[in-house]
PDB file of C-alpha atoms and ligand atoms in Angstrom:
ATOM      1  CA  MET A 609     -30.251 -26.507  66.066  1.00 33.00           C
ATOM      2  CA  GLY A 610     -29.930 -26.665  69.851  1.00 35.00           C
ATOM      3  CA  ILE A 611     -28.185 -29.514  71.568  1.00 35.00           C
ATOM      4  CA  GLN A 612     -30.794 -31.737  73.214  1.00 38.00           C
ATOM      5  CA  GLY A 613     -30.835 -31.596  76.939  1.00 36.00           C
ATOM      6  CA  ILE A 614     -28.861 -28.415  77.328  1.00 36.00           C
ATOM      7  CA  PRO A 615     -31.377 -25.629  77.975  1.00 40.00           C
ATOM      8  CA  THR A 616     -30.476 -22.188  76.758  1.00 40.00           C
ATOM      9  CA  TYR A 617     -31.367 -19.321  79.182  1.00 44.00           C
ATOM     10  CA  ASN A 618     -32.358 -15.876  78.493  1.00 46.00           C
ATOM     11  CA  THR A 619     -33.475 -13.623  81.349  1.00 50.00           C
ATOM     12  CA  VAL A 620     -36.454 -11.513  82.128  1.00 52.00           C
ATOM     13  CA  GLN A 621     -35.556  -8.982  84.721  1.00 50.00           C
ATOM     14  CA  GLY A 622     -37.935  -8.293  87.459  1.00 49.00           C
ATOM     15  CA  SER A 623     -36.550  -5.582  89.658  1.00 44.00           C
ATOM     16  CA  SER A 624     -36.080  -7.990  92.487  1.00 47.00           C
ATOM     17  CA  ALA A 625     -35.208 -11.191  90.658  1.00 49.00           C
ATOM     18  CA  THR A 626     -33.949 -12.659  87.389  1.00 56.00           C
ATOM     19  CA  THR A 627     -36.155 -15.381  85.908  1.00 62.00           C
ATOM     20  CA  PRO A 628     -34.677 -17.952  83.671  1.00 64.00           C
ATOM     21  CA  ILE A 629     -36.541 -18.136  80.440  1.00 72.00           C
ATOM     22  CA  HIS A 630     -36.159 -21.621  78.887  1.00 83.00           C
ATOM     23  CA  ALA A 631     -35.566 -20.862  75.201  1.00 84.00           C
ATOM     24  CA  GLY A 632     -37.960 -22.688  72.858  1.00 93.00           C
ATOM     25  CA  GLU A 633     -40.265 -23.814  75.578  1.00 97.00           C
ATOM     26  CA  SER A 634     -44.130 -23.942  75.053  1.00 98.00           C
ATOM     27  CA  LEU A 635     -47.035 -23.223  77.403  1.00 98.00           C
ATOM     28  CA  ASP A 636     -47.411 -26.996  77.786  1.00 98.00           C
ATOM     29  CA  ASP A 637     -43.768 -27.245  78.938  1.00 98.00           C
ATOM     30  CA  ILE A 638     -44.510 -24.550  81.571  1.00 98.00           C
ATOM     31  CA  ARG A 639     -47.690 -26.307  82.737  1.00 98.00           C
ATOM     32  CA  ASN A 640     -45.706 -29.569  83.017  1.00 98.00           C
ATOM     33  CA  ASP A 641     -43.111 -27.798  85.051  1.00 98.00           C
ATOM     34  CA  VAL A 642     -45.806 -26.436  87.432  1.00 98.00           C
ATOM     35  CA  GLY A 643     -46.853 -30.060  87.913  1.00 98.00           C
ATOM     36  CA  ASP A 644     -48.752 -30.624  91.095  1.00 98.00           C
ATOM     37  CA  CYS A 645     -47.216 -27.505  92.549  1.00 98.00           C
ATOM     38  CA  GLN A 646     -46.372 -27.532  96.310  1.00 98.00           C
ATOM     39  CA  ARG A 647     -44.047 -24.525  96.107  1.00 98.00           C
ATOM     40  CA  CYS A 648     -46.166 -22.255  98.430  1.00 98.00           C
ATOM     41  CA  LYS A 649     -48.735 -22.644 101.130  1.00 98.00           C
ATOM     42  CA  LEU A 650     -51.709 -21.998  98.784  1.00 98.00           C
ATOM     43  CA  CYS A 651     -51.306 -25.619  97.625  1.00 98.00           C
ATOM     44  CA  SER A 652     -52.842 -26.820 100.872  1.00 98.00           C
ATOM     45  CA  THR A 653     -56.175 -25.149 100.357  1.00 98.00           C
ATOM     46  CA  ARG A 654     -56.640 -25.150  96.606  1.00 98.00           C
ATOM     47  CA  THR A 655     -58.697 -27.629  94.625  1.00 98.00           C
ATOM     48  CA  ASN A 656     -57.294 -26.981  91.205  1.00 98.00           C
ATOM     49  CA  ILE A 657     -54.196 -25.138  89.781  1.00 98.00           C
ATOM     50  CA  VAL A 658     -55.585 -22.442  87.562  1.00 98.00           C
ATOM     51  CA  PHE A 659     -53.220 -22.054  84.694  1.00 98.00           C
ATOM     52  CA  GLY A 660     -53.861 -19.481  81.841  1.00 98.00           C
ATOM     53  CA  VAL A 661     -56.322 -20.015  79.014  1.00 98.00           C
ATOM     54  CA  GLY A 662     -56.608 -18.705  75.547  1.00 98.00           C
ATOM     55  CA  ASN A 663     -54.601 -18.127  72.385  1.00 98.00           C
ATOM     56  CA  PRO A 664     -50.995 -19.071  72.733  1.00 98.00           C
ATOM     57  CA  HIS A 665     -50.231 -16.418  70.079  1.00 98.00           C
ATOM     58  CA  ALA A 666     -52.375 -13.659  71.624  1.00 98.00           C
ATOM     59  CA  GLU A 667     -51.564 -10.116  70.955  1.00 98.00           C
ATOM     60  CA  LEU A 668     -53.547  -9.188  74.084  1.00 99.00           C
ATOM     61  CA  MET A 669     -53.054 -10.729  77.528  1.00 99.00           C
ATOM     62  CA  PHE A 670     -55.165 -10.123  80.652  1.00 99.00           C
ATOM     63  CA  ILE A 671     -53.591 -10.568  84.105  1.00 99.00           C
ATOM     64  CA  GLY A 672     -55.891 -10.776  87.182  1.00 98.00           C
ATOM     65  CA  GLU A 673     -55.163 -11.375  90.802  1.00 98.00           C
ATOM     66  CA  GLY A 674     -55.841 -14.989  91.636  1.00 98.00           C
ATOM     67  CA  PRO A 675     -58.603 -17.659  91.241  1.00 98.00           C
ATOM     68  CA  GLY A 676     -61.795 -17.276  93.184  1.00 98.00           C
ATOM     69  CA  ALA A 677     -64.152 -20.111  94.254  1.00 98.00           C
ATOM     70  CA  ASP A 678     -65.479 -20.779  90.778  1.00 98.00           C
ATOM     71  CA  GLU A 679     -62.069 -20.680  89.165  1.00 98.00           C
ATOM     72  CA  ASP A 680     -60.698 -23.044  91.893  1.00 98.00           C
ATOM     73  CA  ALA A 681     -63.546 -25.454  91.284  1.00 98.00           C
ATOM     74  CA  GLN A 682     -63.282 -25.351  87.443  1.00 98.00           C
ATOM     75  CA  GLY A 683     -59.554 -24.963  86.986  1.00 98.00           C
ATOM     76  CA  GLU A 684     -60.043 -22.043  84.547  1.00 98.00           C
ATOM     77  CA  PRO A 685     -59.431 -18.320  85.191  1.00 98.00           C
ATOM     78  CA  PHE A 686     -62.240 -15.672  85.234  1.00 98.00           C
ATOM     79  CA  VAL A 687     -65.289 -18.038  84.958  1.00 98.00           C
ATOM     80  CA  GLY A 688     -67.262 -16.637  87.985  1.00 98.00           C
ATOM     81  CA  ARG A 689     -69.210 -13.371  88.100  1.00 98.00           C
ATOM     82  CA  ALA A 690     -66.194 -11.089  87.581  1.00 98.00           C
ATOM     83  CA  GLY A 691     -65.118 -13.428  84.844  1.00 98.00           C
ATOM     84  CA  LYS A 692     -68.467 -13.126  83.059  1.00 98.00           C
ATOM     85  CA  LEU A 693     -68.007  -9.348  83.169  1.00 98.00           C
ATOM     86  CA  LEU A 694     -64.468  -9.728  81.779  1.00 98.00           C
ATOM     87  CA  THR A 695     -65.876 -11.899  78.951  1.00 98.00           C
ATOM     88  CA  LYS A 696     -68.447  -9.176  78.252  1.00 98.00           C
ATOM     89  CA  ILE A 697     -65.694  -6.518  78.058  1.00 98.00           C
ATOM     90  CA  ILE A 698     -63.658  -8.728  75.764  1.00 98.00           C
ATOM     91  CA  GLU A 699     -66.658  -9.306  73.518  1.00 98.00           C
ATOM     92  CA  ALA A 700     -67.544  -5.587  73.537  1.00 98.00           C
ATOM     93  CA  MET A 701     -64.042  -5.078  72.206  1.00 98.00           C
ATOM     94  CA  GLY A 702     -64.951  -7.167  69.195  1.00 98.00           C
ATOM     95  CA  LEU A 703     -62.960 -10.137  70.411  1.00 98.00           C
ATOM     96  CA  GLN A 704     -63.541 -13.542  71.906  1.00 98.00           C
ATOM     97  CA  ARG A 705     -61.993 -15.165  74.989  1.00 98.00           C
ATOM     98  CA  SER A 706     -60.253 -17.505  72.573  1.00 98.00           C
ATOM     99  CA  ASP A 707     -58.465 -14.545  70.822  1.00 98.00           C
ATOM    100  CA  VAL A 708     -56.759 -13.330  73.965  1.00 99.00           C
ATOM    101  CA  TYR A 709     -54.803 -14.947  76.826  1.00 99.00           C
ATOM    102  CA  ILE A 710     -56.152 -14.791  80.336  1.00 99.00           C
ATOM    103  CA  ASN A 711     -54.198 -15.558  83.524  1.00 98.00           C
ATOM    104  CA  ASN A 712     -53.450 -14.435  87.007  1.00 98.00           C
ATOM    105  CA  ILE A 713     -50.686 -13.362  89.356  1.00 98.00           C
ATOM    106  CA  VAL A 714     -51.138 -16.634  91.346  1.00 98.00           C
ATOM    107  CA  MET A 715     -52.409 -19.876  90.024  1.00 99.00           C
ATOM    108  CA  CYS A 716     -53.991 -21.150  93.298  1.00 99.00           C
ATOM    109  CA  ARG A 717     -56.937 -19.586  95.173  1.00 98.00           C
ATOM    110  CA  PRO A 718     -55.942 -17.588  98.259  1.00 98.00           C
ATOM    111  CA  PRO A 719     -58.283 -18.564 101.187  1.00 98.00           C
ATOM    112  CA  ASN A 720     -61.481 -16.459 101.408  1.00 97.00           C
ATOM    113  CA  ASN A 721     -60.360 -14.590  98.276  1.00 95.00           C
ATOM    114  CA  ARG A 722     -57.740 -12.642 100.163  1.00 98.00           C
ATOM    115  CA  ALA A 723     -55.058 -10.890  98.108  1.00 98.00           C
ATOM    116  CA  PRO A 724     -51.955 -13.086  97.468  1.00 98.00           C
ATOM    117  CA  GLU A 725     -49.196 -12.689 100.057  1.00 98.00           C
ATOM    118  CA  PRO A 726     -45.739 -11.547  98.789  1.00 98.00           C
ATOM    119  CA  ASP A 727     -44.246 -15.010  99.187  1.00 98.00           C
ATOM    120  CA  GLU A 728     -47.067 -16.581  97.125  1.00 98.00           C
ATOM    121  CA  SER A 729     -46.940 -14.047  94.317  1.00 98.00           C
ATOM    122  CA  ALA A 730     -43.136 -14.232  94.272  1.00 98.00           C
ATOM    123  CA  THR A 731     -43.275 -18.023  94.035  1.00 98.00           C
ATOM    124  CA  CYS A 732     -45.725 -17.847  91.130  1.00 98.00           C
ATOM    125  CA  LYS A 733     -44.203 -14.944  89.270  1.00 98.00           C
ATOM    126  CA  PRO A 734     -41.525 -16.901  87.450  1.00 97.00           C
ATOM    127  CA  PHE A 735     -44.227 -18.924  85.789  1.00 98.00           C
ATOM    128  CA  LEU A 736     -46.185 -15.819  84.775  1.00 98.00           C
ATOM    129  CA  LEU A 737     -43.001 -14.320  83.386  1.00 98.00           C
ATOM    130  CA  ARG A 738     -42.417 -17.515  81.376  1.00 98.00           C
ATOM    131  CA  ARG A 739     -45.873 -17.453  79.947  1.00 98.00           C
ATOM    132  CA  ILE A 740     -45.407 -13.812  78.892  1.00 98.00           C
ATOM    133  CA  ALA A 741     -42.056 -14.739  77.244  1.00 98.00           C
ATOM    134  CA  VAL A 742     -43.712 -17.615  75.325  1.00 98.00           C
ATOM    135  CA  ILE A 743     -46.768 -15.619  74.260  1.00 98.00           C
ATOM    136  CA  LYS A 744     -45.033 -12.277  73.678  1.00 98.00           C
ATOM    137  CA  PRO A 745     -48.175 -10.294  73.748  1.00 98.00           C
ATOM    138  CA  LYS A 746     -48.172  -6.778  72.070  1.00 98.00           C
ATOM    139  CA  LEU A 747     -50.084  -5.508  75.133  1.00 99.00           C
ATOM    140  CA  ILE A 748     -50.873  -6.755  78.598  1.00 99.00           C
ATOM    141  CA  VAL A 749     -53.853  -5.495  80.550  1.00 99.00           C
ATOM    142  CA  CYS A 750     -53.363  -5.581  84.295  1.00 99.00           C
ATOM    143  CA  LEU A 751     -56.727  -6.014  86.023  1.00 98.00           C
ATOM    144  CA  GLY A 752     -56.607  -4.192  89.421  1.00 98.00           C
ATOM    145  CA  ALA A 753     -54.107  -3.038  91.962  1.00 98.00           C
ATOM    146  CA  THR A 754     -52.784  -6.456  92.836  1.00 98.00           C
ATOM    147  CA  ALA A 755     -51.790  -7.237  89.194  1.00 98.00           C
ATOM    148  CA  VAL A 756     -50.215  -3.822  88.742  1.00 98.00           C
ATOM    149  CA  LYS A 757     -48.230  -3.959  91.951  1.00 98.00           C
ATOM    150  CA  ASN A 758     -47.008  -7.516  91.401  1.00 98.00           C
ATOM    151  CA  LEU A 759     -46.212  -7.234  87.719  1.00 98.00           C
ATOM    152  CA  LEU A 760     -44.816  -3.755  87.551  1.00 98.00           C
ATOM    153  CA  GLU A 761     -43.463  -3.630  91.022  1.00 98.00           C
ATOM    154  CA  VAL A 762     -44.859  -0.120  91.673  1.00 98.00           C
ATOM    155  CA  ASP A 763     -46.929   1.187  94.473  1.00 96.00           C
ATOM    156  CA  THR A 764     -48.827   3.782  92.426  1.00 97.00           C
ATOM    157  CA  PRO A 765     -52.488   3.585  93.246  1.00 98.00           C
ATOM    158  CA  ILE A 766     -54.597   2.007  90.513  1.00 98.00           C
ATOM    159  CA  SER A 767     -56.793   5.149  90.290  1.00 97.00           C
ATOM    160  CA  LYS A 768     -53.663   7.142  89.268  1.00 98.00           C
ATOM    161  CA  ILE A 769     -51.967   4.694  86.988  1.00 98.00           C
ATOM    162  CA  ARG A 770     -54.991   3.210  85.065  1.00 98.00           C
ATOM    163  CA  GLY A 771     -55.591   4.322  81.528  1.00 98.00           C
ATOM    164  CA  LYS A 772     -51.936   5.106  80.826  1.00 98.00           C
ATOM    165  CA  ILE A 773     -49.919   2.621  78.915  1.00 98.00           C
ATOM    166  CA  GLN A 774     -46.732   1.663  80.850  1.00 98.00           C
ATOM    167  CA  ASP A 775     -43.426   0.458  79.520  1.00 98.00           C
ATOM    168  CA  TRP A 776     -42.265  -2.563  81.314  1.00 98.00           C
ATOM    169  CA  GLN A 777     -39.459  -4.990  80.287  1.00 97.00           C
ATOM    170  CA  GLY A 778     -39.929  -4.194  76.601  1.00 98.00           C
ATOM    171  CA  TYR A 779     -43.772  -4.817  76.859  1.00 98.00           C
ATOM    172  CA  LYS A 780     -46.656  -2.339  76.936  1.00 98.00           C
ATOM    173  CA  VAL A 781     -48.920  -2.595  79.915  1.00 98.00           C
ATOM    174  CA  MET A 782     -52.312  -1.065  80.389  1.00 99.00           C
ATOM    175  CA  PRO A 783     -53.474  -0.918  84.050  1.00 98.00           C
ATOM    176  CA  THR A 784     -57.217  -0.763  84.557  1.00 98.00           C
ATOM    177  CA  PHE A 785     -59.781  -1.558  87.226  1.00 98.00           C
ATOM    178  CA  HIS A 786     -60.549  -5.263  88.189  1.00 98.00           C
ATOM    179  CA  PRO A 787     -63.938  -6.567  86.982  1.00 98.00           C
ATOM    180  CA  ALA A 788     -64.822  -7.452  90.602  1.00 98.00           C
ATOM    181  CA  PHE A 789     -64.381  -3.759  91.466  1.00 98.00           C
ATOM    182  CA  LEU A 790     -66.778  -2.933  88.556  1.00 98.00           C
ATOM    183  CA  LEU A 791     -69.407  -5.273  89.988  1.00 98.00           C
ATOM    184  CA  ARG A 792     -69.321  -3.134  93.156  1.00 98.00           C
ATOM    185  CA  ASN A 793     -68.870   0.136  91.382  1.00 98.00           C
ATOM    186  CA  PRO A 794     -70.746  -0.011  88.002  1.00 98.00           C
ATOM    187  CA  ASN A 795     -70.102   3.755  87.400  1.00 98.00           C
ATOM    188  CA  MET A 796     -66.433   2.662  86.884  1.00 98.00           C
ATOM    189  CA  LYS A 797     -67.282   0.628  83.813  1.00 98.00           C
ATOM    190  CA  LYS A 798     -67.117   3.793  81.719  1.00 98.00           C
ATOM    191  CA  PRO A 799     -63.414   4.569  82.502  1.00 98.00           C
ATOM    192  CA  VAL A 800     -62.550   0.900  81.888  1.00 98.00           C
ATOM    193  CA  TRP A 801     -64.164   1.092  78.447  1.00 98.00           C
ATOM    194  CA  GLU A 802     -62.086   4.187  77.749  1.00 98.00           C
ATOM    195  CA  ASP A 803     -58.954   2.187  78.695  1.00 98.00           C
ATOM    196  CA  MET A 804     -60.056  -0.625  76.393  1.00 98.00           C
ATOM    197  CA  LYS A 805     -60.530   1.762  73.518  1.00 98.00           C
ATOM    198  CA  VAL A 806     -56.919   2.909  74.039  1.00 98.00           C
ATOM    199  CA  VAL A 807     -55.858  -0.765  73.947  1.00 98.00           C
ATOM    200  CA  LEU A 808     -57.772  -1.380  70.727  1.00 98.00           C
ATOM    201  CA  GLU A 809     -56.286   1.730  69.160  1.00 98.00           C
ATOM    202  CA  PHE A 810     -52.828   0.652  70.155  1.00 98.00           C
ATOM    203  CA  LEU A 811     -53.339  -2.784  68.674  1.00 98.00           C
ATOM    204  CA  GLY A 812     -54.644  -1.150  65.415  1.00 98.00           C
ATOM    205  CA  LYS A 813     -58.070  -2.775  65.800  1.00 98.00           C
ATOM    206  CA  PRO A 814     -61.418  -1.228  65.115  1.00 96.00           C
ATOM    207  CA  VAL A 815     -63.115   0.470  68.115  1.00 96.00           C
ATOM    208  CA  PRO A 816     -66.665  -0.562  68.283  1.00 92.00           C
ATOM    209  CA  GLU A 817     -69.389   1.610  69.683  1.00 84.00           C
ATOM    210  CA  LYS A 818     -70.359   0.005  73.032  1.00 68.00           C
ATOM    211  CA  ASN A 819     -74.013  -0.451  73.939  1.00 55.00           C
ATOM    212  CA  GLY A 820     -74.751  -0.757  77.700  1.00 55.00           C
TER     213      GLY A 820
HETATM  214  N1  URA B 913     -60.566 -12.724  89.890  1.00 92.55           N
HETATM  215  C1  URA B 913     -59.312 -12.826  89.391  1.00 92.55           C
HETATM  216  O1  URA B 913     -58.408 -11.941  89.717  1.00 92.55           O
HETATM  217  N2  URA B 913     -58.926 -13.867  88.699  1.00 92.55           N
HETATM  218  C2  URA B 913     -59.811 -14.817  88.413  1.00 92.55           C
HETATM  219  O2  URA B 913     -59.408 -15.769  87.722  1.00 92.55           O
HETATM  220  C3  URA B 913     -61.142 -14.690  88.895  1.00 92.55           C
HETATM  221  C4  URA B 913     -61.437 -13.657  89.656  1.00 92.55           C
END
């Protein structure tokens, strides 16, 4: 019914900001709005803007930190070494990358893979919140401390908060370790698999036996 040209706004409350959600928009609308983004200093060193990928109706969303070198080169999130491990985790869950939605706190690579700075994540966050509002995932997995801190706006260490489903803005959020951390600490793969089993149970999906 809406009147063309007059956007309707709902809001998503972050604790520090209120983000306008453009009623009825699509992921393509958000990508168009991002455009050739120059809103923060990461634009001067990036090659490609790395938007999200996957199922626009996904029940399950993954949020990482930010693009690395491979992602910056290819314009797709989680395609490097850590990404290949994330893909293995998703497949071990009985899913495909195309079943879920994968994105990051920031869409542009921070130089030397440093963590995004507060102004950078704050600039990118409205676009993340808009993707969440469009997709409406049943559950969001936050991969690593940066994703947890920036989405949930808490300072709880990842080792304390992981594995426990959090309530956030009407969504369920599972914090777990980042796949890059698992590459350095393979013994942490087991707790992450335990977290993913909780996710599958929450989603009412079968929990496969994992080999390896
Ligand atoms: N690490 C992330 O957090 N995101 C990516 O897209 C790749 C590596």
